[in-house]
Amino acid sequence: MADTARQVLGILGSRAACLVLSVVTSAVIAQSLEPEGRGVYYMAVTVATTATMLGHLSGEQAQSALWTGTERREALAGNSVPLALALGTLSGLAGTAFVAVVGPERLNLPGQYLVMMACLSVPFGIASNYAGNIVLLRGRVDVANWSMLAGALAQCAVVAALAAGGRLSVEAAVIVWVAAGCVPLVVFTAAGAAAGRRRDLKLACTTVTTGARYHLGPASVYLLMNADIYLLSALTGAREVGIYSLAVGLAGYSRMLADVVSQVMLKRQFSSSDTESADVTARITRYAVLLATGSALVLTMAAPVLVSAVYGAAYAEAVPLVMLLAPGVMALGASRLPSTYLLRSRRARTVVVPSVISLALNIALNLLLIPLWGAAGCALASSLAYVLLAALQTRLFTRMTGVPARQLLPTAADFLTLLATARRCVPDKRAAV
């Protein structure tokens, strides 16, 4: 537990720095562009991110599932970037074509050019995802930390400089976002942490076909997290998207601790036996539940002060949206490890079915509640769908492993252990005097 906690604290330090940089970047963009301009910016970024997430064909999940065969690991690493760049080019073109067919005006975009600019990021985004997963599977959490920090620092510095000179437009913000998204891949390449000594075309095809079997699940999860943006934009307007997207970003910060734990444990979940992996997943999930709950409570209490102080009075409507989203985001963070464990079974339905059911509920509730309550209805619908997804994934984990559900719930002893471990991992300043 102590070694895991040290790794968690290490990555948490870089995540905390990224969080601060992200808040500063978001605040500068929000204040410079106002809600409507931020909504246009976020819509363009969302289209490009959607192309990235739908076009990666779940390569990371395929890598993790195939990683259990030690003889394939070097080729998986060697294939990662070339395969990702090829898929990403096709995905970027598809995203641009989608907006051309639908019509930019229906998504509250000023023109096709903005989406074309944003979609330049897609090949590099997929390559960063593939390479980053290899880095984590190899246990190089430090390199993953530096890649995130470098990207966040680059975006924050350039956005702040442009805003200070009065030159931060929607177009400039999109260009900076695209450039910053390339930085993690540069870090991985420079460190050689994702490099492999050989490439294997047959294994590349196997990676694509294996990922495609899972892809409906992760694609549904992504759409679950972002379909609300498209529906809200179509049914309301850019201003509402600007405010709601800010609430989504703030709520997402509460998942940071649980996500850090999941990243640190990824190698142990896929490098050990089924029995050991299930035991580790159940044990660490109890701590993830504590961290996710605490983070959600802190965010909910801080949101009224944070929004007004950092983003300004124009975004005050985001506060109740954060509170509505918090329970769902907390549930997703708490269930992150059990959902990852489901990939070990290499049975696509365990990944796909919960995601598709939750996505269908999310779309139905959004179509029902957005016309009634606007962004608040959108937040409520999404939060309920997130809770359903977490419940279904956790139920599948308990059925697959035989681990009783009560073993995933933290006890007072777990809470005390978490506090004691954190104290041991924090340097004693008095000892250094």
C-alpha positions as a Markdown table, in Angstrom:
| # | Residue | x | y | z |
|---|---|---|---|---|
| 1 | Met | 0.0 | 0.0 | 0.0 |
| 2 | Ala | 2.8 | 2.4 | 0.8 |
| 3 | Asp | 4.6 | 2.0 | -2.5 |
| 4 | Thr | 1.2 | 2.5 | -4.3 |
| 5 | Ala | 0.6 | 5.6 | -2.2 |
| 6 | Arg | 4.0 | 7.1 | -3.1 |
| 7 | Gln | 3.2 | 6.6 | -6.8 |
| 8 | Val | -0.2 | 8.1 | -6.3 |
| 9 | Leu | 1.3 | 11.1 | -4.5 |
| 10 | Gly | 3.9 | 11.5 | -7.3 |
| 11 | Ile | 1.4 | 11.5 | -10.1 |
| 12 | Leu | -1.0 | 13.6 | -7.9 |
| 13 | Gly | 1.6 | 16.3 | -7.7 |
| 14 | Ser | 1.8 | 16.6 | -11.5 |
| 15 | Arg | -2.0 | 16.3 | -11.8 |
| 16 | Ala | -2.4 | 19.1 | -9.2 |
| 17 | Ala | -0.1 | 21.3 | -11.2 |
| 18 | Cys | -2.0 | 20.4 | -14.4 |
| 19 | Leu | -5.3 | 21.3 | -12.6 |
| 20 | Val | -4.0 | 24.7 | -11.6 |
| 21 | Leu | -2.8 | 25.4 | -15.2 |
| 22 | Ser | -6.1 | 24.1 | -16.5 |
| 23 | Val | -8.1 | 26.4 | -14.3 |
| 24 | Val | -6.0 | 29.4 | -15.3 |
| 25 | Thr | -6.3 | 28.5 | -19.0 |
| 26 | Ser | -10.1 | 28.0 | -18.7 |
| 27 | Ala | -10.6 | 31.2 | -16.7 |
| 28 | Val | -8.6 | 33.3 | -19.2 |
| 29 | Ile | -10.5 | 31.8 | -22.2 |
| 30 | Ala | -13.9 | 32.2 | -20.3 |
| 31 | Gln | -13.2 | 35.9 | -19.4 |
| 32 | Ser | -11.8 | 36.8 | -22.9 |
| 33 | Leu | -14.4 | 35.1 | -25.0 |
| 34 | Glu | -17.5 | 35.5 | -22.7 |
| 35 | Pro | -20.1 | 32.6 | -22.5 |
| 36 | Glu | -21.1 | 32.7 | -26.2 |
| 37 | Gly | -17.6 | 32.8 | -27.5 |
| 38 | Arg | -16.5 | 30.0 | -25.1 |
| 39 | Gly | -19.5 | 28.0 | -26.4 |
| 40 | Val | -18.3 | 28.3 | -30.0 |
| 41 | Tyr | -14.7 | 27.4 | -29.0 |
| 42 | Tyr | -15.9 | 24.4 | -26.9 |
| 43 | Met | -18.2 | 23.1 | -29.7 |
| 44 | Ala | -15.3 | 23.1 | -32.2 |
| 45 | Val | -13.0 | 21.3 | -29.7 |
| 46 | Thr | -15.8 | 18.8 | -28.9 |
| 47 | Val | -16.1 | 17.9 | -32.6 |
| 48 | Ala | -12.4 | 17.2 | -32.9 |
| 49 | Thr | -12.3 | 15.3 | -29.6 |
| 50 | Thr | -15.3 | 13.2 | -30.8 |
| 51 | Ala | -13.4 | 12.4 | -34.0 |
| 52 | Thr | -10.4 | 11.4 | -31.8 |
| 53 | Met | -12.4 | 9.2 | -29.4 |
| 54 | Leu | -14.5 | 7.5 | -32.0 |
| 55 | Gly | -11.6 | 7.1 | -34.4 |
| 56 | His | -9.1 | 5.4 | -32.1 |
| 57 | Leu | -11.1 | 2.2 | -32.4 |
| 58 | Ser | -10.3 | 1.4 | -28.7 |
| 59 | Gly | -6.7 | 0.8 | -29.5 |
| 60 | Glu | -5.7 | 1.4 | -25.8 |
| 61 | Gln | -8.1 | -1.3 | -24.7 |
| 62 | Ala | -6.8 | -3.7 | -27.3 |
| 63 | Gln | -3.2 | -3.0 | -26.2 |
| 64 | Ser | -4.1 | -3.7 | -22.6 |
| 65 | Ala | -5.9 | -6.9 | -23.5 |
| 66 | Leu | -3.0 | -8.1 | -25.7 |
| 67 | Trp | -0.3 | -7.0 | -23.2 |
| 68 | Thr | -0.8 | -10.2 | -21.1 |
| 69 | Gly | 1.2 | -12.0 | -23.8 |
| 70 | Thr | 4.8 | -10.9 | -23.0 |
| 71 | Glu | 6.1 | -11.9 | -26.5 |
| 72 | Arg | 3.8 | -9.2 | -28.1 |
| 73 | Arg | 4.8 | -6.2 | -26.0 |
| 74 | Glu | 7.7 | -4.9 | -28.1 |
| 75 | Ala | 5.6 | -5.1 | -31.3 |
| 76 | Leu | 2.6 | -3.4 | -29.6 |
| 77 | Ala | 4.9 | -0.5 | -28.6 |
| 78 | Gly | 6.5 | -0.3 | -32.1 |
| 79 | Asn | 3.1 | -0.3 | -33.8 |
| 80 | Ser | 1.5 | 2.3 | -31.5 |
| 81 | Val | 2.4 | 5.6 | -33.1 |
| 82 | Pro | 2.3 | 4.6 | -36.9 |
| 83 | Leu | -1.0 | 2.9 | -36.4 |
| 84 | Ala | -2.5 | 5.8 | -34.5 |
| 85 | Leu | -1.4 | 8.4 | -37.1 |
| 86 | Ala | -3.0 | 6.4 | -39.9 |
| 87 | Leu | -6.3 | 6.0 | -38.0 |
| 88 | Gly | -6.2 | 9.6 | -36.8 |
| 89 | Thr | -5.9 | 11.0 | -40.3 |
| 90 | Leu | -9.0 | 9.1 | -41.4 |
| 91 | Ser | -10.9 | 10.2 | -38.3 |
| 92 | Gly | -10.0 | 13.9 | -38.7 |
| 93 | Leu | -11.3 | 13.8 | -42.3 |
| 94 | Ala | -14.5 | 12.1 | -41.1 |
| 95 | Gly | -15.0 | 14.7 | -38.4 |
| 96 | Thr | -14.7 | 17.5 | -40.9 |
| 97 | Ala | -17.0 | 15.8 | -43.3 |
| 98 | Phe | -19.6 | 15.3 | -40.6 |
| 99 | Val | -19.9 | 19.0 | -39.9 |
| 100 | Ala | -20.0 | 19.8 | -43.6 |
| 101 | Val | -23.0 | 17.4 | -44.0 |
| 102 | Val | -24.8 | 18.5 | -40.8 |
| 103 | Gly | -24.1 | 22.2 | -41.4 |
| 104 | Pro | -21.9 | 24.4 | -39.1 |
| 105 | Glu | -24.9 | 26.6 | -38.2 |
| 106 | Arg | -26.8 | 23.8 | -36.6 |
| 107 | Leu | -23.9 | 23.4 | -34.1 |
| 108 | Asn | -23.7 | 27.1 | -33.6 |
| 109 | Leu | -20.3 | 27.3 | -35.4 |
| 110 | Pro | -19.4 | 30.3 | -37.5 |
| 111 | Gly | -18.1 | 28.2 | -40.4 |
| 112 | Gln | -16.4 | 25.0 | -41.6 |
| 113 | Tyr | -12.9 | 26.4 | -41.2 |
| 114 | Leu | -13.0 | 26.3 | -37.4 |
| 115 | Val | -13.7 | 22.6 | -37.4 |
| 116 | Met | -11.0 | 21.9 | -40.0 |
| 117 | Met | -8.5 | 23.7 | -37.8 |
| 118 | Ala | -9.6 | 21.7 | -34.7 |
| 119 | Cys | -9.5 | 18.4 | -36.5 |
| 120 | Leu | -5.8 | 18.8 | -37.3 |
| 121 | Ser | -5.3 | 17.6 | -33.7 |
| 122 | Val | -6.9 | 14.2 | -34.3 |
| 123 | Pro | -4.0 | 12.2 | -35.6 |
| 124 | Phe | -1.7 | 13.5 | -32.8 |
| 125 | Gly | -4.4 | 13.0 | -30.2 |
| 126 | Ile | -4.8 | 9.3 | -31.0 |
| 127 | Ala | -1.1 | 8.8 | -31.2 |
| 128 | Ser | -0.7 | 10.4 | -27.8 |
| 129 | Asn | -3.4 | 8.1 | -26.4 |
| 130 | Tyr | -1.8 | 5.0 | -27.8 |
| 131 | Ala | 1.7 | 5.9 | -26.8 |
| 132 | Gly | 0.5 | 7.0 | -23.3 |
| 133 | Asn | -1.2 | 3.7 | -22.7 |
| 134 | Ile | 2.0 | 1.8 | -23.6 |
| 135 | Val | 3.9 | 4.1 | -21.2 |
| 136 | Leu | 1.5 | 3.2 | -18.4 |
| 137 | Leu | 1.5 | -0.5 | -19.2 |
| 138 | Arg | 5.3 | -0.3 | -18.8 |
| 139 | Gly | 4.9 | 1.4 | -15.4 |
| 140 | Arg | 6.5 | 4.6 | -16.6 |
| 141 | Val | 4.1 | 6.8 | -14.7 |
| 142 | Asp | 6.7 | 9.6 | -14.4 |
| 143 | Val | 6.9 | 10.1 | -18.2 |
| 144 | Ala | 3.1 | 10.2 | -18.3 |
| 145 | Asn | 3.1 | 12.8 | -15.6 |
| 146 | Trp | 5.6 | 15.0 | -17.5 |
| 147 | Ser | 3.7 | 14.7 | -20.8 |
| 148 | Met | 0.5 | 16.0 | -19.2 |
| 149 | Leu | 2.3 | 18.8 | -17.4 |
| 150 | Ala | 4.2 | 19.9 | -20.5 |
| 151 | Gly | 1.0 | 20.1 | -22.6 |
| 152 | Ala | -0.9 | 22.0 | -19.9 |
| 153 | Leu | 2.0 | 24.4 | -19.4 |
| 154 | Ala | 2.3 | 25.1 | -23.1 |
| 155 | Gln | -1.4 | 25.9 | -23.5 |
| 156 | Cys | -1.6 | 28.0 | -20.4 |
| 157 | Ala | 1.5 | 30.1 | -21.3 |
| 158 | Val | 0.4 | 30.9 | -24.8 |
| 159 | Val | -3.2 | 31.6 | -24.0 |
| 160 | Ala | -2.2 | 33.9 | -21.2 |
| 161 | Ala | 0.2 | 35.7 | -23.5 |
| 162 | Leu | -2.4 | 36.2 | -26.2 |
| 163 | Ala | -5.0 | 37.4 | -23.7 |
| 164 | Ala | -2.6 | 39.9 | -22.2 |
| 165 | Gly | -2.0 | 41.3 | -25.7 |
| 166 | Gly | -5.8 | 41.4 | -26.4 |
| 167 | Arg | -5.3 | 38.9 | -29.3 |
| 168 | Leu | -7.2 | 35.8 | -27.9 |
| 169 | Ser | -10.0 | 35.1 | -30.3 |
| 170 | Val | -11.9 | 31.9 | -30.8 |
| 171 | Glu | -9.7 | 30.9 | -33.7 |
| 172 | Ala | -6.5 | 31.6 | -31.7 |
| 173 | Ala | -7.8 | 29.5 | -28.8 |
| 174 | Val | -8.5 | 26.6 | -31.1 |
| 175 | Ile | -5.0 | 26.8 | -32.7 |
| 176 | Val | -3.3 | 26.9 | -29.3 |
| 177 | Trp | -5.4 | 23.9 | -28.2 |
| 178 | Val | -4.3 | 21.9 | -31.3 |
| 179 | Ala | -0.6 | 22.7 | -30.7 |
| 180 | Ala | -0.8 | 21.9 | -27.0 |
| 181 | Gly | -2.3 | 18.5 | -27.9 |
| 182 | Cys | 0.8 | 17.5 | -29.8 |
| 183 | Val | 3.1 | 18.2 | -26.8 |
| 184 | Pro | 2.6 | 14.8 | -25.0 |
| 185 | Leu | 3.6 | 12.9 | -28.1 |
| 186 | Val | 6.8 | 14.9 | -28.3 |
| 187 | Val | 7.5 | 14.1 | -24.7 |
| 188 | Phe | 6.9 | 10.3 | -25.2 |
| 189 | Thr | 9.1 | 10.4 | -28.3 |
| 190 | Ala | 11.9 | 12.2 | -26.6 |
| 191 | Ala | 11.9 | 9.9 | -23.6 |
| 192 | Gly | 11.6 | 6.8 | -25.8 |
| 193 | Ala | 9.2 | 5.4 | -23.2 |
| 194 | Ala | 6.7 | 4.1 | -25.8 |
| 195 | Ala | 9.2 | 3.0 | -28.4 |
| 196 | Gly | 9.4 | -0.6 | -29.5 |
| 197 | Arg | 12.3 | -2.4 | -31.3 |
| 198 | Arg | 10.0 | -4.0 | -33.9 |
| 199 | Arg | 6.8 | -3.5 | -35.8 |
| 200 | Asp | 4.4 | -6.2 | -36.8 |
| 201 | Leu | 1.7 | -5.6 | -39.4 |
| 202 | Lys | -0.2 | -8.7 | -38.5 |
| 203 | Leu | -0.3 | -7.6 | -34.9 |
| 204 | Ala | -1.4 | -4.2 | -36.0 |
| 205 | Cys | -4.4 | -5.7 | -37.7 |
| 206 | Thr | -5.1 | -7.9 | -34.6 |
| 207 | Thr | -5.0 | -4.7 | -32.5 |
| 208 | Val | -7.5 | -3.0 | -34.7 |
| 209 | Thr | -9.9 | -6.0 | -34.8 |
| 210 | Thr | -9.5 | -6.6 | -31.1 |
| 211 | Gly | -10.2 | -3.0 | -30.3 |
| 212 | Ala | -13.1 | -2.9 | -32.7 |
| 213 | Arg | -14.8 | -5.6 | -30.7 |
| 214 | Tyr | -14.7 | -3.4 | -27.6 |
| 215 | His | -15.1 | -0.1 | -29.4 |
| 216 | Leu | -18.9 | 0.2 | -29.1 |
| 217 | Gly | -18.4 | 0.3 | -25.3 |
| 218 | Pro | -15.8 | 3.0 | -25.0 |
| 219 | Ala | -17.4 | 4.9 | -27.9 |
| 220 | Ser | -20.8 | 4.8 | -26.0 |
| 221 | Val | -19.0 | 6.0 | -22.8 |
| 222 | Tyr | -17.5 | 8.9 | -24.7 |
| 223 | Leu | -20.9 | 9.8 | -26.3 |
| 224 | Leu | -22.5 | 9.4 | -22.9 |
| 225 | Met | -20.1 | 12.1 | -21.6 |
| 226 | Asn | -20.5 | 14.4 | -24.7 |
| 227 | Ala | -23.8 | 13.8 | -26.5 |
| 228 | Asp | -25.4 | 16.2 | -24.0 |
| 229 | Ile | -23.2 | 19.0 | -25.5 |
| 230 | Tyr | -24.5 | 18.3 | -29.0 |
| 231 | Leu | -28.1 | 18.1 | -27.9 |
| 232 | Leu | -27.8 | 21.2 | -25.7 |
| 233 | Ser | -26.3 | 23.1 | -28.6 |
| 234 | Ala | -29.0 | 22.0 | -31.0 |
| 235 | Leu | -31.9 | 22.7 | -28.6 |
| 236 | Thr | -30.6 | 25.9 | -27.0 |
| 237 | Gly | -27.6 | 28.0 | -28.1 |
| 238 | Ala | -23.9 | 28.8 | -27.8 |
| 239 | Arg | -24.3 | 30.7 | -24.5 |
| 240 | Glu | -25.8 | 27.8 | -22.7 |
| 241 | Val | -23.1 | 25.5 | -24.1 |
| 242 | Gly | -20.5 | 27.9 | -22.8 |
| 243 | Ile | -21.9 | 27.8 | -19.3 |
| 244 | Tyr | -22.7 | 24.1 | -19.2 |
| 245 | Ser | -19.3 | 23.1 | -20.6 |
| 246 | Leu | -17.6 | 25.1 | -17.8 |
| 247 | Ala | -19.7 | 23.1 | -15.2 |
| 248 | Val | -18.7 | 19.8 | -16.9 |
| 249 | Gly | -15.0 | 20.8 | -16.7 |
| 250 | Leu | -15.3 | 21.7 | -13.1 |
| 251 | Ala | -17.2 | 18.5 | -12.2 |
| 252 | Gly | -14.5 | 16.5 | -14.0 |
| 253 | Tyr | -11.8 | 17.8 | -11.7 |
| 254 | Ser | -13.4 | 15.8 | -8.9 |
| 255 | Arg | -12.4 | 12.6 | -10.7 |
| 256 | Met | -8.7 | 13.5 | -10.5 |
| 257 | Leu | -7.8 | 11.5 | -7.4 |
| 258 | Ala | -9.7 | 8.3 | -8.5 |
| 259 | Asp | -8.2 | 8.6 | -12.0 |
| 260 | Val | -4.7 | 8.8 | -10.6 |
| 261 | Val | -5.2 | 5.7 | -8.5 |
| 262 | Ser | -6.5 | 3.9 | -11.6 |
| 263 | Gln | -3.5 | 4.9 | -13.7 |
| 264 | Val | -1.0 | 3.7 | -11.0 |
| 265 | Met | -2.8 | 0.4 | -10.7 |
| 266 | Leu | -3.1 | -0.3 | -14.5 |
| 267 | Lys | 0.1 | -2.4 | -14.7 |
| 268 | Arg | -0.9 | -4.6 | -11.7 |
| 269 | Gln | -4.4 | -5.1 | -13.1 |
| 270 | Phe | -3.0 | -6.6 | -16.3 |
| 271 | Ser | 0.3 | -8.1 | -15.3 |
| 272 | Ser | -1.0 | -10.4 | -12.5 |
| 273 | Ser | -3.2 | -13.4 | -12.4 |
| 274 | Asp | -7.0 | -13.1 | -12.6 |
| 275 | Thr | -7.4 | -13.9 | -8.8 |
| 276 | Glu | -4.7 | -11.4 | -7.8 |
| 277 | Ser | -6.0 | -8.7 | -10.1 |
| 278 | Ala | -9.6 | -9.1 | -8.7 |
| 279 | Asp | -8.2 | -8.8 | -5.2 |
| 280 | Val | -6.2 | -5.7 | -6.0 |
| 281 | Thr | -9.1 | -4.2 | -7.8 |
| 282 | Ala | -11.5 | -4.7 | -4.9 |
| 283 | Arg | -9.1 | -3.5 | -2.3 |
| 284 | Ile | -8.0 | -0.3 | -4.1 |
| 285 | Thr | -11.6 | 0.4 | -5.2 |
| 286 | Arg | -12.5 | 1.0 | -1.5 |
| 287 | Tyr | -9.9 | 3.8 | -1.4 |
| 288 | Ala | -11.1 | 5.1 | -4.8 |
| 289 | Val | -14.6 | 5.4 | -3.4 |
| 290 | Leu | -13.3 | 7.5 | -0.4 |
| 291 | Leu | -11.3 | 9.7 | -2.7 |
| 292 | Ala | -14.1 | 10.2 | -5.2 |
| 293 | Thr | -16.6 | 11.0 | -2.5 |
| 294 | Gly | -14.3 | 13.5 | -0.7 |
| 295 | Ser | -13.4 | 15.2 | -4.0 |
| 296 | Ala | -17.1 | 15.6 | -5.0 |
| 297 | Leu | -17.9 | 17.1 | -1.6 |
| 298 | Val | -15.0 | 19.6 | -1.7 |
| 299 | Leu | -16.0 | 20.6 | -5.3 |
| 300 | Thr | -19.6 | 21.1 | -4.4 |
| 301 | Met | -18.7 | 23.3 | -1.4 |
| 302 | Ala | -16.1 | 25.3 | -3.4 |
| 303 | Ala | -18.1 | 25.8 | -6.6 |
| 304 | Pro | -20.0 | 28.9 | -5.5 |
| 305 | Val | -16.8 | 30.7 | -4.5 |
| 306 | Leu | -14.6 | 29.3 | -7.3 |
| 307 | Val | -17.0 | 30.2 | -10.2 |
| 308 | Ser | -17.6 | 33.8 | -9.2 |
| 309 | Ala | -14.0 | 34.5 | -8.2 |
| 310 | Val | -12.2 | 32.8 | -11.1 |
| 311 | Tyr | -14.6 | 32.9 | -14.0 |
| 312 | Gly | -16.8 | 35.9 | -13.2 |
| 313 | Ala | -20.4 | 36.7 | -12.7 |
| 314 | Ala | -21.3 | 35.8 | -16.3 |
| 315 | Tyr | -20.9 | 32.1 | -15.4 |
| 316 | Ala | -22.8 | 32.1 | -12.1 |
| 317 | Glu | -25.4 | 29.8 | -13.6 |
| 318 | Ala | -22.8 | 27.1 | -13.7 |
| 319 | Val | -22.8 | 26.5 | -9.9 |
| 320 | Pro | -26.1 | 24.5 | -9.7 |
| 321 | Leu | -25.0 | 22.6 | -12.8 |
| 322 | Val | -21.9 | 21.5 | -11.0 |
| 323 | Met | -23.9 | 20.3 | -8.0 |
| 324 | Leu | -26.2 | 18.3 | -10.3 |
| 325 | Leu | -23.3 | 16.7 | -12.1 |
| 326 | Ala | -21.3 | 15.9 | -9.0 |
| 327 | Pro | -23.0 | 12.6 | -8.0 |
| 328 | Gly | -22.7 | 11.1 | -11.4 |
| 329 | Val | -19.0 | 12.1 | -11.8 |
| 330 | Met | -18.3 | 10.7 | -8.3 |
| 331 | Ala | -19.9 | 7.4 | -9.3 |
| 332 | Leu | -17.7 | 7.2 | -12.4 |
| 333 | Gly | -14.6 | 7.9 | -10.5 |
| 334 | Ala | -15.4 | 5.3 | -7.8 |
| 335 | Ser | -16.1 | 2.6 | -10.4 |
| 336 | Arg | -13.0 | 3.2 | -12.6 |
| 337 | Leu | -11.0 | 0.2 | -11.4 |
| 338 | Pro | -13.9 | -2.4 | -11.7 |
| 339 | Ser | -14.7 | -1.0 | -15.2 |
| 340 | Thr | -11.0 | -1.5 | -16.2 |
| 341 | Tyr | -10.9 | -5.0 | -14.9 |
| 342 | Leu | -13.7 | -6.0 | -17.3 |
| 343 | Leu | -11.2 | -5.8 | -20.2 |
| 344 | Arg | -9.4 | -8.8 | -18.8 |
| 345 | Ser | -12.3 | -11.1 | -19.8 |
| 346 | Arg | -11.8 | -10.1 | -23.5 |
| 347 | Arg | -15.6 | -10.5 | -23.8 |
| 348 | Ala | -16.8 | -7.4 | -25.7 |
| 349 | Arg | -20.3 | -7.6 | -24.3 |
| 350 | Thr | -19.1 | -6.9 | -20.7 |
| 351 | Val | -17.7 | -3.6 | -21.9 |
| 352 | Val | -20.3 | -2.7 | -24.6 |
| 353 | Val | -23.7 | -3.5 | -23.0 |
| 354 | Pro | -23.5 | -1.2 | -19.9 |
| 355 | Ser | -22.3 | 1.7 | -22.0 |
| 356 | Val | -24.9 | 1.3 | -24.7 |
| 357 | Ile | -27.7 | 1.1 | -22.1 |
| 358 | Ser | -26.5 | 4.2 | -20.3 |
| 359 | Leu | -26.0 | 6.1 | -23.5 |
| 360 | Ala | -29.6 | 5.4 | -24.6 |
| 361 | Leu | -30.9 | 6.5 | -21.2 |
| 362 | Asn | -28.8 | 9.7 | -21.4 |
| 363 | Ile | -30.1 | 10.7 | -24.8 |
| 364 | Ala | -33.7 | 9.9 | -23.9 |
| 365 | Leu | -33.5 | 12.0 | -20.7 |
| 366 | Asn | -31.8 | 14.8 | -22.4 |
| 367 | Leu | -34.4 | 15.0 | -25.1 |
| 368 | Leu | -37.1 | 15.0 | -22.4 |
| 369 | Leu | -35.5 | 17.4 | -19.9 |
| 370 | Ile | -33.6 | 20.0 | -21.9 |
| 371 | Pro | -36.8 | 21.5 | -23.4 |
| 372 | Leu | -38.2 | 21.7 | -19.8 |
| 373 | Trp | -35.2 | 22.9 | -17.8 |
| 374 | Gly | -32.5 | 23.8 | -20.3 |
| 375 | Ala | -28.9 | 23.2 | -19.0 |
| 376 | Ala | -30.1 | 22.0 | -15.6 |
| 377 | Gly | -32.1 | 19.3 | -17.3 |
| 378 | Cys | -29.1 | 18.3 | -19.3 |
| 379 | Ala | -26.9 | 18.1 | -16.1 |
| 380 | Leu | -29.5 | 16.0 | -14.3 |
| 381 | Ala | -30.0 | 13.6 | -17.2 |
| 382 | Ser | -26.2 | 13.1 | -17.6 |
| 383 | Ser | -25.7 | 12.5 | -13.9 |
| 384 | Leu | -28.4 | 9.9 | -13.7 |
| 385 | Ala | -26.9 | 8.1 | -16.7 |
| 386 | Tyr | -23.4 | 8.2 | -15.2 |
| 387 | Val | -24.7 | 6.6 | -12.0 |
| 388 | Leu | -26.4 | 3.8 | -14.0 |
| 389 | Leu | -23.2 | 3.1 | -15.9 |
| 390 | Ala | -21.1 | 2.8 | -12.7 |
| 391 | Ala | -23.7 | 0.5 | -11.2 |
| 392 | Leu | -23.9 | -1.8 | -14.2 |
| 393 | Gln | -20.1 | -2.1 | -14.5 |
| 394 | Thr | -19.7 | -2.7 | -10.8 |
| 395 | Arg | -22.4 | -5.4 | -10.9 |
| 396 | Leu | -20.6 | -7.2 | -13.8 |
| 397 | Phe | -17.3 | -7.1 | -11.9 |
| 398 | Thr | -18.9 | -8.7 | -8.8 |
| 399 | Arg | -20.6 | -11.4 | -10.9 |
| 400 | Met | -17.4 | -12.1 | -12.9 |
| 401 | Thr | -15.1 | -12.4 | -9.9 |
| 402 | Gly | -17.4 | -13.6 | -7.2 |
| 403 | Val | -16.3 | -10.6 | -5.0 |
| 404 | Pro | -19.2 | -9.5 | -2.8 |
| 405 | Ala | -20.3 | -6.0 | -3.5 |
| 406 | Arg | -19.8 | -5.1 | 0.2 |
| 407 | Gln | -16.1 | -5.6 | -0.3 |
| 408 | Leu | -16.0 | -2.6 | -2.6 |
| 409 | Leu | -17.4 | -0.3 | 0.1 |
| 410 | Pro | -14.9 | 1.4 | 2.4 |
| 411 | Thr | -14.8 | 0.9 | 6.1 |
| 412 | Ala | -13.6 | 3.0 | 8.9 |
| 413 | Ala | -10.4 | 1.0 | 8.9 |
| 414 | Asp | -9.8 | 1.8 | 5.2 |
| 415 | Phe | -10.3 | 5.5 | 6.0 |
| 416 | Leu | -7.7 | 5.4 | 8.8 |
| 417 | Thr | -5.3 | 3.4 | 6.7 |
| 418 | Leu | -5.6 | 5.9 | 3.9 |
| 419 | Leu | -4.8 | 8.8 | 6.3 |
| 420 | Ala | -1.9 | 6.9 | 7.9 |
| 421 | Thr | -0.4 | 6.1 | 4.5 |
| 422 | Ala | -0.7 | 9.6 | 3.3 |
| 423 | Arg | 1.1 | 10.8 | 6.5 |
| 424 | Arg | 4.0 | 8.4 | 6.0 |
| 425 | Cys | 4.4 | 9.5 | 2.4 |
| 426 | Val | 4.6 | 13.2 | 3.2 |
| 427 | Pro | 8.1 | 14.3 | 4.2 |
| 428 | Asp | 8.4 | 15.4 | 7.9 |
| 429 | Lys | 9.7 | 19.0 | 7.7 |
| 430 | Arg | 10.7 | 18.9 | 11.4 |
| 431 | Ala | 13.1 | 16.0 | 10.6 |
| 432 | Ala | 14.8 | 18.0 | 8.0 |
| 433 | Val | 15.6 | 20.9 | 10.4 |
